[in-house]
XYZ file of N, CA and C in Angstrom:
738
model
N 1.069 -1.215 -0.071
C -0.014 0.152 -0.059
C 0.917 1.223 -0.018
N 0.512 2.026 -0.718
C 1.069 3.643 -0.994
C 0.254 4.529 -0.494
N 0.623 5.353 0.667
C -0.409 6.427 0.987
C 0.455 7.757 0.569
N -0.212 8.448 -0.269
C 0.609 9.882 -0.726
C 0.336 11.181 0.070
N 0.642 12.126 -0.623
C 0.403 13.565 0.052
C -1.119 13.815 0.145
N -1.917 13.351 -0.897
C -3.292 13.849 -0.711
C -4.025 13.161 0.320
N -3.593 11.860 0.779
C -4.195 11.211 2.087
C -3.650 12.062 3.346
N -2.576 12.543 3.264
C -2.266 13.558 4.386
C -2.939 14.738 4.690
N -3.168 15.223 3.298
C -4.094 16.496 3.428
C -5.368 16.287 3.829
N -5.945 15.091 3.448
C -7.244 14.707 3.866
C -7.503 14.397 5.371
N -6.332 13.806 6.052
C -6.383 13.726 7.295
C -6.273 14.891 8.048
N -5.733 16.073 7.619
C -5.270 17.186 8.311
C -6.884 17.955 8.270
N -7.404 17.945 7.120
C -8.773 18.430 6.947
C -9.615 17.869 7.729
N -9.607 16.546 8.018
C -10.518 15.741 8.858
C -10.382 16.438 10.299
N -9.207 16.593 10.638
C -9.111 16.871 12.074
C -9.520 18.532 12.264
N -9.062 19.374 11.190
C -9.196 20.899 11.479
C -10.790 21.140 11.211
N -11.605 20.305 10.545
C -13.018 20.625 10.686
C -13.753 20.496 11.869
N -12.883 19.570 12.847
C -13.725 19.410 14.123
C -12.871 20.075 15.011
N -11.966 20.844 14.987
C -11.079 21.533 15.830
C -11.636 22.645 16.624
N -11.820 22.332 17.870
C -12.234 23.193 18.999
C -11.587 23.335 20.214
N -11.052 24.394 20.873
C -10.502 24.237 22.238
C -11.095 23.275 23.130
N -10.142 22.477 23.874
C -10.738 21.616 24.530
C -11.232 20.176 24.154
N -11.249 20.065 22.743
C -11.901 18.959 22.004
C -10.745 17.712 22.000
N -11.689 16.504 22.187
C -10.722 15.299 22.131
C -11.722 14.515 21.455
N -11.637 13.978 20.382
C -12.148 12.810 19.451
C -11.392 11.716 18.973
N -12.113 10.707 18.996
C -11.539 9.247 18.665
C -12.482 8.435 17.974
N -12.067 7.948 16.972
C -12.936 7.072 16.168
C -12.088 6.225 15.024
N -12.914 5.933 13.971
C -12.083 5.014 13.155
C -12.896 5.202 11.647
N -12.044 4.999 10.730
C -12.651 5.477 9.286
C -12.033 4.344 8.330
N -12.241 4.902 7.094
C -11.814 4.139 5.790
C -11.176 5.176 4.879
N -10.234 4.710 4.215
C -9.564 5.714 2.962
C -9.579 5.055 1.869
N -10.197 5.547 0.894
C -9.966 5.240 -0.672
C -8.706 6.068 -1.227
N -7.961 5.826 -1.722
C -6.584 6.390 -2.111
C -6.286 5.821 -3.369
N -6.099 6.706 -4.312
C -5.528 6.651 -5.844
C -4.023 6.716 -5.659
N -3.212 5.711 -5.803
C -1.808 5.934 -5.857
C -1.415 6.347 -7.180
N -0.070 7.213 -7.217
C 0.115 7.569 -8.633
C 1.111 6.813 -9.125
N 1.734 5.768 -8.245
C 2.905 4.784 -8.557
C 2.204 3.738 -9.599
N 2.907 3.345 -10.532
C 2.739 2.258 -11.378
C 2.472 1.063 -10.573
N 1.349 0.128 -11.173
C 1.327 -1.374 -10.398
C 0.534 -1.346 -9.169
N -0.045 -0.068 -8.859
C -0.800 -0.174 -7.699
C -2.193 0.269 -8.081
N -3.167 -1.077 -7.557
C -4.640 -0.730 -7.602
C -5.344 0.184 -6.742
N -6.328 0.583 -6.867
C -6.954 1.630 -5.930
C -7.029 0.998 -4.577
N -6.695 1.708 -3.673
C -6.634 0.876 -2.103
C -7.779 1.623 -1.249
N -8.321 0.885 -0.407
C -9.317 1.155 0.510
C -8.467 0.675 2.023
N -8.334 1.294 2.856
C -7.586 1.052 4.091
C -8.433 1.716 5.386
N -8.404 0.684 6.302
C -8.850 1.305 7.693
C -7.846 2.044 8.354
N -8.272 3.240 8.990
C -7.416 4.025 9.618
C -8.046 4.438 10.940
N -7.079 4.671 11.983
C -7.732 5.509 13.310
C -7.896 6.993 12.805
N -8.935 7.441 13.679
C -9.055 8.909 13.587
C -8.998 9.576 15.222
N -7.850 10.460 15.085
C -7.572 10.947 16.367
C -7.471 12.559 16.174
N -8.171 13.147 17.193
C -8.106 14.661 17.062
C -8.092 15.239 18.601
N -7.082 15.848 19.008
C -7.070 16.584 20.370
C -6.702 18.152 20.262
N -7.351 19.050 20.790
C -7.023 20.470 20.765
C -6.847 20.788 22.328
N -5.758 20.913 22.678
C -5.494 21.726 24.027
C -4.946 23.136 23.977
N -4.746 23.723 25.395
C -4.202 24.988 25.292
C -2.807 25.161 24.860
N -2.046 24.092 25.076
C -0.737 24.011 24.600
C -0.120 22.890 23.776
N -0.982 21.999 23.559
C -0.568 20.770 22.632
C -1.721 20.322 21.895
N -1.538 19.735 20.854
C -2.565 19.180 19.950
C -2.402 18.117 19.183
N -3.158 17.177 18.765
C -2.892 16.094 17.906
C -4.017 16.291 16.753
N -3.639 16.255 15.588
C -4.297 16.539 14.139
C -3.811 15.316 13.281
N -4.631 14.286 13.539
C -4.114 13.065 12.914
C -2.972 12.675 12.916
N -2.179 12.712 11.879
C -0.629 12.321 12.096
C 0.233 13.343 12.558
N -0.151 14.406 12.961
C 0.683 15.598 13.408
C 0.365 16.229 14.818
N 1.257 15.977 15.665
C 1.367 16.665 16.963
C 1.895 17.831 17.110
N 1.506 18.777 17.856
C 2.131 20.224 17.993
C 2.151 20.654 19.382
N 3.207 21.526 19.783
C 3.274 22.200 20.876
C 3.143 23.648 20.606
N 2.513 24.181 21.382
C 2.136 25.546 20.835
C 2.904 26.506 21.707
N 3.745 27.182 21.077
C 4.590 28.418 21.413
C 3.835 29.732 21.810
N 2.967 29.989 20.944
C 2.442 31.379 21.004
C 0.935 31.356 20.651
N -0.214 31.827 21.112
C -1.506 31.455 20.510
C -2.270 32.838 21.258
N -3.369 33.299 20.349
C -4.101 34.314 20.699
C -5.138 34.169 19.682
N -6.265 35.165 19.862
C -7.515 34.889 19.014
C -7.302 34.812 17.554
N -6.033 35.312 17.087
C -5.982 35.123 15.663
C -4.632 34.283 15.099
N -3.950 34.310 15.998
C -2.650 33.445 15.703
C -2.230 32.023 16.464
N -1.590 31.483 15.944
C -1.040 30.104 16.503
C 0.135 29.645 15.867
N 1.355 29.549 16.663
C 2.778 29.010 16.292
C 3.211 27.933 17.146
N 3.461 27.157 16.392
C 3.637 25.660 17.240
C 5.055 25.004 16.600
N 5.493 24.022 17.242
C 6.586 23.320 16.950
C 5.728 21.705 16.634
N 6.317 21.168 15.286
C 5.444 20.118 15.133
C 6.200 18.583 14.930
N 5.672 17.618 15.175
C 6.253 16.406 15.055
C 5.150 15.729 14.096
N 5.540 15.103 13.047
C 4.642 14.380 11.976
C 5.019 13.377 11.741
N 4.101 12.343 11.438
C 4.535 10.841 11.123
C 3.982 10.970 9.489
N 4.915 10.888 8.513
C 4.463 10.714 7.348
C 4.484 9.458 6.477
N 3.292 8.824 6.519
C 3.109 7.402 6.066
C 3.425 7.051 4.522
N 4.264 7.935 4.014
C 4.410 7.923 2.530
C 5.608 6.792 2.317
N 5.276 5.738 1.470
C 6.193 4.672 1.410
C 6.012 3.894 0.000
N 6.950 3.403 -0.407
C 6.684 2.378 -1.464
C 7.202 0.807 -1.150
N 6.471 -0.163 -1.399
C 7.024 -1.353 -1.117
C 6.821 -2.126 -2.343
N 7.986 -2.507 -3.072
C 8.002 -3.305 -4.162
C 7.165 -4.542 -4.192
N 7.358 -5.250 -2.756
C 6.365 -6.686 -2.757
C 5.070 -6.494 -2.877
N 4.265 -5.081 -2.406
C 2.889 -5.017 -2.978
C 2.595 -4.559 -4.160
N 3.573 -4.542 -4.973
C 3.224 -3.971 -6.420
C 2.994 -5.062 -7.453
N 2.021 -4.633 -8.471
C 1.734 -5.833 -9.289
C 2.638 -5.796 -10.674
N 3.514 -4.587 -10.618
C 4.242 -4.430 -12.153
C 5.781 -5.288 -11.767
N 5.978 -5.852 -12.877
C 7.158 -6.657 -12.674
C 8.560 -5.607 -12.662
N 8.330 -4.598 -13.431
C 9.512 -3.604 -13.078
C 9.645 -3.119 -12.012
N 8.421 -2.616 -11.547
C 8.630 -1.807 -10.233
C 8.904 -2.748 -8.932
N 8.749 -4.146 -9.071
C 9.075 -5.146 -8.423
C 10.493 -5.044 -8.117
N 11.396 -4.584 -8.898
C 12.902 -4.920 -8.883
C 13.306 -3.411 -8.045
N 12.553 -2.506 -7.885
C 13.213 -1.147 -7.247
C 13.631 -1.492 -5.658
N 14.054 -0.542 -5.147
C 14.400 -0.493 -3.602
C 13.093 0.092 -3.055
N 12.959 -0.357 -1.668
C 11.692 0.209 -0.845
C 12.134 1.491 -0.312
N 10.959 2.275 -0.364
C 10.958 3.636 0.049
C 10.121 3.690 1.333
N 10.850 3.955 2.506
C 10.177 3.921 3.791
C 9.419 5.075 4.323
N 8.585 5.040 5.406
C 7.867 6.096 6.100
C 8.976 6.642 6.942
N 8.619 7.983 7.353
C 9.456 8.595 8.228
C 8.941 9.724 8.934
N 9.703 10.051 10.105
C 9.133 11.298 10.875
C 9.443 12.526 10.698
N 8.752 13.597 10.804
C 9.314 14.806 10.257
C 9.234 16.079 11.591
N 10.281 16.719 11.776
C 9.965 17.960 12.626
C 10.256 19.085 12.049
N 9.207 20.180 12.777
C 9.205 21.143 12.090
C 8.486 22.488 12.744
N 7.839 23.464 11.999
C 6.992 24.329 12.839
C 5.914 24.733 11.694
N 4.639 25.282 12.563
C 3.425 25.659 11.689
C 2.937 26.754 12.359
N 2.710 27.817 11.394
C 1.711 28.849 11.777
C 0.396 29.104 11.218
N -0.519 29.565 12.075
C -1.727 29.598 11.490
C -2.368 31.118 11.643
N -3.062 31.644 10.732
C -3.409 32.942 11.035
C -5.041 33.065 10.722
N -5.786 33.288 11.841
C -7.168 33.065 11.525
C -7.949 34.654 11.683
N -8.838 34.541 10.443
C -9.601 35.746 10.206
C -10.941 35.506 9.702
N -11.919 36.377 9.905
C -13.333 36.187 9.521
C -13.551 35.522 8.241
N -12.436 35.878 7.317
C -12.843 35.487 5.899
C -11.993 33.973 5.815
N -11.600 33.489 6.788
C -10.665 32.189 6.710
C -9.523 32.127 7.275
N -8.695 30.870 7.375
C -7.660 30.985 7.966
C -6.334 30.574 6.757
N -5.257 30.917 7.246
C -4.076 30.701 6.430
C -2.991 29.805 7.488
N -2.316 29.048 6.711
C -1.485 27.939 7.379
C -0.163 27.926 6.522
N 0.940 28.117 7.316
C 2.281 28.011 6.647
C 3.201 26.959 7.468
N 3.755 26.026 7.018
C 4.548 24.936 7.559
C 5.662 24.538 6.851
N 6.606 24.257 7.643
C 7.894 23.396 7.055
C 8.542 22.608 7.962
N 8.896 21.375 7.535
C 9.619 20.416 8.381
C 10.639 19.712 7.613
N 11.462 18.944 8.337
C 12.569 18.178 8.042
C 12.511 16.790 8.353
N 12.894 16.081 7.430
C 13.279 14.319 7.816
C 13.878 14.020 8.937
N 13.333 13.885 10.173
C 14.115 13.522 11.246
C 14.900 12.264 11.422
N 14.232 11.086 10.593
C 14.746 9.832 10.760
C 15.680 9.601 9.425
N 15.993 10.474 8.765
C 16.877 10.635 7.643
C 16.870 9.587 6.670
N 15.472 9.145 6.448
C 15.271 8.356 5.107
C 15.464 9.062 3.830
N 14.649 10.101 3.608
C 14.798 10.914 2.518
C 16.020 12.051 2.597
N 16.120 12.285 3.942
C 16.703 13.788 4.208
C 16.166 15.167 3.712
N 14.945 14.777 3.388
C 14.292 15.890 2.576
C 13.539 17.042 3.453
N 13.203 18.102 2.959
C 12.473 19.155 3.618
C 11.096 19.386 2.645
N 10.073 19.369 3.540
C 8.749 19.824 2.752
C 8.107 21.158 3.403
N 7.194 21.395 2.761
C 6.441 22.819 3.202
C 4.995 22.810 2.664
N 4.148 23.679 3.245
C 2.908 23.894 2.708
C 2.474 25.297 3.006
N 1.775 25.834 2.167
C 0.836 27.162 2.530
C -0.399 26.787 1.892
N -1.408 27.158 2.741
C -2.731 26.649 2.403
C -3.791 27.621 3.156
N -4.895 27.525 2.476
C -6.039 28.416 3.088
C -7.404 27.495 3.193
N -8.052 27.683 4.135
C -9.332 26.902 4.412
C -10.255 27.819 5.344
N -11.594 27.609 5.351
C -12.775 28.140 5.776
C -13.736 27.252 6.383
N -13.892 27.032 7.564
C -15.033 26.381 8.111
C -16.183 27.061 8.083
N -17.453 26.442 7.391
C -18.633 27.124 7.201
C -19.622 26.376 8.181
N -20.127 26.929 9.099
C -20.799 26.221 9.983
C -22.065 26.237 10.071
N -22.950 25.234 9.990
C -24.664 25.375 9.753
C -24.866 24.605 11.255
N -26.351 24.459 11.156
C -26.882 23.879 12.561
C -26.443 22.604 12.935
N -26.056 21.606 12.125
C -25.381 20.253 12.532
C -24.244 20.029 11.517
N -24.084 20.584 10.622
C -23.148 20.302 9.402
C -22.042 21.508 9.434
N -20.784 21.211 9.112
C -19.789 22.079 9.016
C -19.036 21.750 8.054
N -18.719 22.423 6.955
C -18.148 22.402 5.735
C -16.773 23.129 5.719
N -15.595 22.550 5.349
C -14.486 23.056 5.326
C -13.939 22.957 4.052
N -13.963 24.261 2.933
C -13.322 23.998 1.703
C -11.751 24.384 1.955
N -10.914 23.936 1.146
C -9.511 24.384 1.095
C -8.807 24.500 -0.098
N -7.831 25.217 0.012
C -6.961 24.964 -1.342
C -5.355 25.498 -0.769
N -4.499 24.803 -1.615
C -3.017 24.949 -0.862
C -2.165 24.306 -2.025
N -0.904 24.463 -1.540
C 0.302 23.910 -2.136
C 1.306 23.497 -1.297
N 1.728 22.339 -1.533
C 2.887 21.539 -1.065
C 4.211 21.720 -1.603
N 5.182 22.158 -0.816
C 6.704 21.848 -1.454
C 7.299 20.888 -0.921
N 8.196 20.103 -1.828
C 8.945 19.045 -1.743
C 10.523 19.316 -2.416
N 11.436 19.387 -1.512
C 12.804 19.334 -2.085
C 13.335 18.490 -2.775
N 14.631 18.542 -3.554
C 15.278 17.494 -4.502
C 15.546 16.366 -3.560
N 15.710 16.288 -2.415
C 16.115 15.037 -1.710
C 14.961 14.142 -1.525
N 13.955 14.990 -1.084
C 12.659 14.183 -0.705
C 11.936 13.603 -1.960
N 11.922 14.445 -3.014
C 11.452 13.707 -4.323
C 12.294 12.574 -4.833
N 13.615 12.858 -4.802
C 14.538 11.837 -5.398
C 14.362 10.687 -4.901
N 14.065 10.541 -3.430
C 14.090 9.240 -2.475
C 12.709 8.483 -2.991
N 11.548 9.327 -3.259
C 10.276 8.673 -3.658
C 10.160 8.452 -4.866
N 10.772 9.287 -5.854
C 10.195 9.301 -7.091
C 11.608 8.914 -8.197
N 12.710 9.033 -7.669
C 13.971 8.712 -8.538
C 14.285 7.243 -8.640
N 14.885 7.077 -9.961
C 15.503 5.730 -10.046
C 16.916 5.886 -10.148
N 17.516 5.251 -9.361
C 19.225 5.062 -9.321
C 19.692 4.221 -10.388
N 20.851 4.359 -10.756
C 21.440 3.341 -11.760
C 21.710 1.925 -11.688
N 21.676 1.536 -10.336
C 21.341 0.028 -9.799
C 19.965 -0.208 -10.067
N 19.085 0.415 -9.723
C 17.581 0.083 -9.800
C 17.286 0.042 -11.204
N 17.850 0.985 -12.229
C 17.637 1.001 -13.594
C 18.129 -0.465 -14.378
N 19.221 -0.830 -13.922
C 19.789 -2.050 -14.664
C 19.115 -3.173 -14.044
N 18.426 -3.315 -12.892
C 17.795 -4.418 -12.334
C 16.307 -4.383 -12.997
N 15.521 -3.333 -13.196
C 14.355 -3.284 -13.630
C 14.193 -2.864 -14.931
N 15.070 -2.176 -15.595
C 14.696 -1.833 -17.131
C 14.434 -0.596 -17.302
N 13.754 0.059 -16.248
C 13.163 1.568 -16.065
C 14.284 2.666 -16.232
N 14.044 3.661 -16.979
C 15.051 4.614 -16.977
C 15.663 5.282 -15.909
N 16.953 5.523 -15.651
C 17.325 6.153 -14.492
C 16.772 7.520 -14.325
N 16.513 8.123 -13.143
C 15.765 9.262 -13.106
C 16.146 9.988 -11.706
N 16.519 11.235 -11.779
C 16.614 12.014 -10.814
C 15.792 13.241 -10.703
N 14.974 13.399 -9.634
C 13.808 14.448 -9.429
C 14.505 15.512 -8.563
N 13.909 16.647 -9.142
C 14.267 17.906 -8.691
C 13.128 18.296 -7.512
N 13.152 19.557 -6.879
C 12.068 20.082 -5.996
C 10.892 20.326 -7.058
N 9.752 20.561 -6.145
C 8.442 20.608 -7.027
C 7.676 21.335 -5.789
N 6.422 21.927 -6.661
C 5.125 22.343 -5.879
C 4.036 21.712 -6.272
N 3.109 21.044 -5.263
C 1.872 20.188 -5.464
C 0.718 20.958 -5.132
N 0.013 21.549 -6.051
C -1.335 22.433 -5.666
C -2.397 21.286 -5.335
N -3.405 21.735 -4.550
C -4.388 20.586 -4.172
C -5.728 21.418 -3.845
N -6.873 20.847 -4.244
C -7.966 21.410 -3.647
C -8.654 20.467 -2.697
N -9.570 20.755 -1.537
C -9.852 19.660 -0.732
C -11.388 20.232 0.011
N -12.070 19.095 0.460
C -13.384 19.597 1.241
C -13.505 18.510 2.221
N -13.762 19.253 3.676
C -14.158 18.245 4.560
C -15.322 18.670 5.223
N -16.151 17.378 5.688
C -17.493 17.550 6.109
C -17.671 17.050 7.714
N -18.022 17.236 8.316
C -18.535 16.917 9.773
C -20.108 17.211 9.932
N -20.726 16.107 10.279
C -22.110 16.077 10.663
C -22.343 15.387 12.061
N -23.149 16.284 12.910
C -23.362 15.766 14.156
C -24.581 14.804 14.218
N -24.497 13.627 14.472
C -25.495 12.681 14.544
C -26.068 12.681 15.948
N -25.361 12.825 17.090
C -26.022 12.841 18.317
C -24.888 13.797 19.189
N -25.402 13.947 20.498
C -24.560 15.181 21.184
C -23.012 14.623 21.295
N -22.595 13.271 20.922
C -21.155 13.220 21.082
C -20.522 12.382 19.729
N -21.573 11.909 18.849
C -21.209 11.280 17.858
C -21.134 12.143 16.358
N -19.950 11.878 15.645
C -19.957 12.562 14.577
C -19.881 11.782 13.050
N -20.398 11.933 12.084
C -19.987 11.508 11.060
C -18.936 12.543 10.280
N -18.032 11.841 9.723
C -16.926 12.821 9.166
C -16.412 12.400 7.688
N -16.158 13.335 6.884
C -15.637 12.831 5.711
C -14.566 14.141 4.969
N -13.771 13.618 4.273
C -12.726 14.628 3.561
C -12.489 14.037 2.202
N -12.115 14.847 1.211
C -11.799 14.613 -0.175
C -10.917 15.529 -0.467
N -9.851 15.099 -1.216
C -8.577 15.853 -1.747
C -8.230 15.384 -2.942
N -8.058 16.508 -3.892
C -7.562 16.200 -5.375
C -6.312 16.913 -5.636
N -5.211 16.251 -6.205
C -4.037 16.872 -6.201
C -3.523 16.666 -7.621
N -2.917 17.855 -8.248
C -2.208 17.679 -9.377
C -0.770 17.569 -9.405
N -0.165 16.651 -10.096
C 1.257 16.148 -9.597
C 1.960 16.896 -10.586
N 3.022 17.754 -9.951
C 3.808 18.435 -10.678
C 4.767 17.569 -11.378
N 5.612 18.355 -12.631
C 6.414 17.549 -13.571
C 7.612 16.855 -13.153
N 8.077 17.174 -11.940
C 9.306 16.302 -11.425
C 8.751 15.074 -10.687
N 7.661 15.150 -10.447
C 6.951 13.797 -9.995
C 6.276 12.677 -11.208
N 5.788 13.406 -12.034
C 4.652 12.893 -13.066
C 5.892 12.277 -14.084
N 6.904 12.858 -14.563
C 7.908 12.624 -15.306
C 8.894 11.239 -14.765
N 8.758 11.180 -13.583
C 9.429 9.686 -13.073
C 8.904 8.537 -13.989
N 9.741 7.533 -14.048
C 9.272 6.374 -14.886
C 8.578 5.553 -13.640
N 8.514 5.833 -12.539
C 7.823 5.088 -11.424
C 6.269 5.591 -11.306
N 5.885 6.764 -12.107
C 4.653 7.255 -12.080
C 4.031 7.081 -13.455
N 2.476 6.571 -13.336
C 1.636 6.414 -14.679
C 0.497 7.255 -14.605
N 0.535 8.405 -13.928
C -0.779 9.319 -14.099
C -0.429 10.829 -13.585
N -1.267 11.783 -13.922
C -1.071 12.960 -13.828
C -1.797 13.769 -12.691
N -2.525 13.132 -11.920
C -3.205 13.598 -10.590
C -3.146 12.624 -9.560
N -4.189 12.784 -8.543
C -4.242 11.876 -7.388
C -5.427 12.265 -6.642
N -6.297 11.352 -6.166
C -7.453 11.462 -5.169
C -7.393 10.690 -4.106
N -7.862 11.380 -2.896
C -8.087 10.501 -1.829
C -9.444 10.858 -1.272
N -10.192 9.942 -0.617
C -11.358 10.334 0.047
C -11.303 9.429 1.524
N -11.600 10.228 2.525
C -11.443 9.854 3.887
C -12.775 9.564 4.418
N -13.690 8.630 5.151
C -14.685 8.846 5.915
C -14.707 8.097 7.285
N -15.416 8.255 8.183
C -15.316 7.936 9.409
C -16.459 8.325 10.471
N -16.495 7.805 11.606
C -17.285 8.074 12.635
C -16.238 8.273 13.931
N -16.633 9.414 14.579
C -15.681 9.802 15.847
C -16.692 10.153 16.872
N -16.177 9.967 17.996
C -16.690 10.173 19.394
C -16.146 11.256 20.060
N -16.650 12.238 20.211
C -16.274 13.423 21.011
C -16.498 13.368 22.639
N -15.289 13.296 23.167
C -15.169 13.174 24.608
C -15.311 14.717 25.326
């Protein structure tokens, strides 16, 4: 199974759509994810759903944050994120892709800044690979705006992810030895900007039980889609689940 950036964005939106001070929610869901890698079929996977918002600490799915400064409009935090991006050749159906090396998931450390206004919220984040799998640096600039109704909250979003050369080359590059084994062309990826649009929804079923969903569509940049490991120009993820608010 390969989990890509669009799933991470979907998970972030999932948590953000229900984020209120003092909130703790726990649940389970399922993810439908289209992998851009050759040889992967469409994946559906069970995932835990976790969200906590405290005065000094938060958990937003795969990211935990220690809040350094916060007021009515600003939030600055140090972050630790688990990036479940990986490539396992044993799970691939393509003969050439099976000859490639494994790309492992990794943990990232960094920081995030949020600016909240009446017209929506801006997020700027940057982090680096703390486990030195890729040795890369990633960043994000995004906008989202929760629209609250009686029982339903909709959160549309738009943004762009940045990935440096080290990160992209680890996940999308093909080394000389891999090329000789697989027959795929040797490829070195550069840095890239990946735009996306997303929509999260939260519906209150009872006082404590919520139905959640989020969908994200990304357009793959040239340095990704030109890789011989990739066979598409875009990617899509849908996450749904039930959470219990404590």
